[in-house]
């Protein structure tokens, strides 16, 4: 999840997104209700005004919980494909939960490669056939990224089906929906997070903005993604 002041310049935004891309998973090692408590503490310590918040995937899920619990800390949240199962139909919710559980069990039995293949399928990601904008490519995995992924699979992945917004949290988000921008990728129609995002949008009566690429558009189209994010923020007066 990326946090910026309201007067952030384009270079700050690009630098922040570049850091997310280099970070691989984009995950800060946090505990609790998908990390929103730690994010709130960070904002209270570093910011003297409500922040611009961007999150993709689990980061977007953290952002929604932050908005539900600490709306006064958020000026604008751009949530790109949060995987909140509450917004799926009941039968889809059970199916999505099983996909997550299978990836988790596969990691324990077969290790990283097999588990990530199953997890990637959750969001329709085929790492062997990704389309990139000119000049973009995936960076080799670092030890830090591998440690992040291990933490993600063993601690955060189960949160997708066990730590979700409840109706009271949704009521707060609905009341604060003026602070929220929902987004999906132009190539994301077949993934679970796309369905979750559109389900939430329907519940809130919000439009869904389109960003370049699929679920990992931040990595495959970093320049176009940053440009689109800046457009969305400028449209809101930032």
Coordinates of C-alpha atoms in Angstrom, one line a residue:
X1 CA 0.0 0.0 0.0
X2 CA 1.3 3.4 -0.9
X3 CA 0.7 6.6 1.2
X4 CA 1.1 10.1 -0.2
X5 CA 0.4 13.6 1.0
X6 CA -2.3 15.4 -0.8
X7 CA 0.1 17.7 -2.6
X8 CA 2.3 14.9 -3.9
X9 CA 4.1 15.8 -7.1
X10 CA 4.2 13.5 -10.1
X11 CA 7.8 12.5 -9.4
X12 CA 6.8 11.4 -5.9
X13 CA 4.0 9.3 -7.2
X14 CA 6.2 7.7 -9.8
X15 CA 8.9 7.0 -7.2
X16 CA 6.4 5.4 -4.9
X17 CA 5.0 3.2 -7.6
X18 CA 8.5 2.2 -8.7
X19 CA 9.2 1.2 -5.1
X20 CA 6.1 -1.0 -5.2
X21 CA 7.2 -2.6 -8.4
X22 CA 10.7 -3.3 -7.1
X23 CA 9.2 -4.6 -3.9
X24 CA 7.6 -7.5 -5.8
X25 CA 4.7 -8.3 -3.5
X26 CA 4.0 -4.8 -2.4
X27 CA 3.4 -6.1 1.1
X28 CA 4.6 -4.6 4.4
X29 CA 5.0 -7.3 7.0
X30 CA 2.0 -6.6 9.3
X31 CA -0.3 -8.5 11.6
X32 CA -3.9 -8.2 12.7
X33 CA -6.9 -7.4 10.6
X34 CA -5.0 -7.3 7.3
X35 CA -2.7 -4.7 8.6
X36 CA -5.0 -1.7 8.8
X37 CA -4.1 -1.0 12.5
X38 CA -0.4 -0.7 11.6
X39 CA -1.2 1.5 8.6
X40 CA -3.3 3.8 10.9
X41 CA -0.4 4.1 13.3
X42 CA 2.0 4.9 10.5
X43 CA -0.3 7.6 9.1
X44 CA -0.8 9.1 12.6
X45 CA 3.0 9.2 13.1
X46 CA 4.0 10.6 9.6
X47 CA 1.1 12.7 8.3
X48 CA -0.5 15.9 9.7
X49 CA -3.4 15.7 7.2
X50 CA -5.6 13.0 5.6
X51 CA -3.5 11.0 3.1
X52 CA -3.9 9.8 -0.5
X53 CA -3.8 6.0 -0.2
X54 CA -3.3 3.6 -3.1
X55 CA -3.5 -0.2 -2.7
X56 CA -3.6 -3.1 -5.1
X57 CA -4.7 -6.6 -4.3
X58 CA -4.1 -7.2 -0.6
X59 CA -3.0 -3.6 -0.3
X60 CA -6.4 -2.5 -1.5
X61 CA -8.0 -4.8 1.0
X62 CA -6.0 -3.2 3.8
X63 CA -7.0 0.2 2.4
X64 CA -10.7 -0.7 2.7
X65 CA -10.3 -1.8 6.3
X66 CA -8.4 1.5 7.0
X67 CA -11.2 3.5 5.5
X68 CA -13.8 1.5 7.5
X69 CA -12.0 1.9 10.8
X70 CA -10.1 5.2 10.5
X71 CA -11.9 7.3 7.7
X72 CA -10.5 10.5 9.2
X73 CA -7.0 9.5 8.1
X74 CA -7.9 9.0 4.4
X75 CA -8.4 11.8 1.9
X76 CA -8.7 9.5 -1.1
X77 CA -8.3 5.7 -1.3
X78 CA -7.7 4.2 -4.8
X79 CA -8.4 0.5 -4.3
X80 CA -7.3 -1.6 -7.2
X81 CA -8.9 -5.0 -7.2
X82 CA -9.4 -5.7 -3.5
X83 CA -10.3 -9.4 -2.8
X84 CA -13.1 -8.8 -0.4
X85 CA -15.2 -12.0 -0.6
X86 CA -18.2 -10.3 1.1
X87 CA -19.1 -8.9 -2.3
X88 CA -19.3 -12.2 -4.1
X89 CA -22.4 -14.3 -4.4
X90 CA -22.5 -16.9 -1.6
X91 CA -21.6 -19.8 -3.9
X92 CA -18.8 -17.8 -5.4
X93 CA -17.5 -16.9 -2.0
X94 CA -17.2 -20.6 -1.1
X95 CA -15.4 -21.4 -4.4
X96 CA -13.0 -18.5 -4.0
X97 CA -12.2 -19.5 -0.4
X98 CA -11.4 -23.0 -1.6
X99 CA -9.0 -21.7 -4.2
X100 CA -7.2 -19.8 -1.5
X101 CA -7.1 -22.8 0.8
X102 CA -5.8 -25.1 -2.0
X103 CA -2.9 -22.6 -2.7
X104 CA -2.1 -22.5 1.0
X105 CA -2.1 -26.3 1.4
X106 CA -0.1 -26.7 -1.8
X107 CA 2.6 -24.3 -0.5
X108 CA 3.0 -26.4 2.7
X109 CA 3.2 -29.7 0.7
X110 CA 5.0 -28.7 -2.6
X111 CA 6.6 -25.4 -2.0
X112 CA 6.7 -22.0 -3.6
X113 CA 6.4 -22.7 -7.4
X114 CA 3.4 -24.9 -7.3
X115 CA 1.6 -22.7 -4.7
X116 CA 2.2 -19.5 -6.7
X117 CA 0.9 -21.1 -9.9
X118 CA -2.4 -21.9 -8.1
X119 CA -2.5 -18.5 -6.5
X120 CA -1.8 -16.7 -9.8
X121 CA -4.7 -18.6 -11.3
X122 CA -6.9 -17.0 -8.7
X123 CA -6.4 -13.7 -10.4
X124 CA -6.0 -15.0 -14.0
X125 CA -2.2 -14.4 -14.0
X126 CA -0.1 -16.5 -16.4
X127 CA 3.4 -15.4 -15.6
X128 CA 4.7 -17.2 -18.7
X129 CA 2.5 -15.2 -21.0
X130 CA 2.2 -11.7 -19.5
X131 CA 2.0 -8.7 -21.9
X132 CA 4.2 -5.8 -21.0
X133 CA 4.4 -2.2 -22.0
X134 CA 7.6 -1.3 -23.9
X135 CA 10.7 -1.4 -21.6
X136 CA 8.9 -3.2 -18.7
X137 CA 9.9 -6.6 -17.3
X138 CA 9.7 -8.5 -14.1
X139 CA 12.7 -8.2 -11.9
X140 CA 14.4 -11.3 -10.5
X141 CA 13.2 -12.3 -7.1
X142 CA 15.3 -11.1 -4.2
X143 CA 15.7 -12.8 -0.8
X144 CA 13.5 -10.1 0.7
X145 CA 10.8 -10.7 -1.8
X146 CA 10.9 -14.4 -1.2
X147 CA 10.6 -13.8 2.6
X148 CA 7.7 -11.5 1.9
X149 CA 6.0 -14.1 -0.2
X150 CA 6.5 -16.8 2.5
X151 CA 4.9 -14.4 5.1
X152 CA 2.1 -13.6 2.6
X153 CA 1.2 -17.3 2.0
X154 CA 1.5 -18.4 5.6
X155 CA -0.1 -15.4 7.3
X156 CA -1.9 -13.1 5.0
X157 CA -3.3 -15.5 2.4
X158 CA -5.7 -17.1 5.0
X159 CA -7.0 -13.6 5.7
X160 CA -8.7 -13.5 2.3
X161 CA -11.3 -15.9 3.6
X162 CA -11.2 -15.2 7.3
X163 CA -10.7 -11.4 7.7
X164 CA -13.4 -9.6 5.6
X165 CA -15.4 -6.4 6.0
X166 CA -18.6 -7.0 7.9
X167 CA -21.8 -5.2 7.4
X168 CA -21.0 -2.5 10.0
X169 CA -17.7 -1.9 8.2
X170 CA -19.5 -1.7 4.9
X171 CA -21.9 0.9 6.4
X172 CA -18.9 3.1 7.3
X173 CA -17.4 2.7 3.8
X174 CA -20.8 3.5 2.3
X175 CA -21.0 6.7 4.4
X176 CA -17.5 7.6 3.4
X177 CA -17.7 6.5 -0.3
X178 CA -16.8 10.0 -1.4
X179 CA -13.2 9.2 -0.3
X180 CA -13.1 5.9 -2.3
X181 CA -12.1 5.2 -5.9
X182 CA -12.6 1.6 -7.1
X183 CA -10.4 0.3 -9.9
X184 CA -9.8 -2.8 -12.0
X185 CA -7.6 -3.8 -14.9
X186 CA -8.6 -3.6 -18.5
X187 CA -7.6 -7.3 -18.8
X188 CA -9.0 -8.5 -15.5
X189 CA -12.5 -9.7 -16.3
X190 CA -11.9 -13.3 -15.5
X191 CA -10.3 -12.9 -12.1
X192 CA -11.8 -13.2 -8.7
X193 CA -10.7 -9.7 -7.5
X194 CA -12.4 -8.1 -10.5
X195 CA -15.7 -9.8 -9.4
X196 CA -15.1 -8.6 -5.8
X197 CA -14.5 -5.1 -6.9
X198 CA -17.6 -4.9 -9.1
X199 CA -19.7 -6.5 -6.4
X200 CA -18.5 -3.8 -3.9
X201 CA -19.2 -1.1 -6.6
X202 CA -22.7 -2.3 -7.0
X203 CA -23.3 -2.3 -3.2
X204 CA -22.0 1.3 -3.0
X205 CA -23.4 2.7 -6.2
X206 CA -19.9 3.7 -7.4
X207 CA -18.3 3.5 -10.8
X208 CA -15.2 1.4 -11.5
X209 CA -12.2 3.1 -13.0
X210 CA -10.1 1.1 -15.5
X211 CA -6.3 0.8 -15.3
X212 CA -3.9 -0.7 -17.8
X213 CA -3.1 -4.4 -17.6
X214 CA -4.6 -7.1 -15.5
X215 CA -4.3 -7.8 -11.7
X216 CA -0.5 -7.1 -11.9
X217 CA -0.8 -4.1 -14.2
X218 CA 1.3 -2.2 -11.7
X219 CA 4.2 -4.4 -12.8
X220 CA 3.4 -5.0 -16.5
X221 CA 2.5 -1.5 -17.3
X222 CA 4.2 0.7 -14.7
X223 CA 4.4 3.9 -16.6
X224 CA 0.9 3.7 -18.0
X225 CA -0.4 2.7 -14.6
X226 CA 1.2 5.7 -12.9
X227 CA -0.2 8.0 -15.6
X228 CA -3.7 6.6 -15.1
X229 CA -3.4 6.9 -11.3
X230 CA -2.3 10.5 -11.7
X231 CA -5.3 11.2 -14.0
X232 CA -7.7 9.7 -11.4
X233 CA -6.2 11.8 -8.6
X234 CA -6.2 15.0 -10.7
X235 CA -9.9 14.5 -11.5
X236 CA -10.5 14.7 -7.8
X237 CA -8.5 17.9 -7.4
X238 CA -5.2 16.5 -6.3

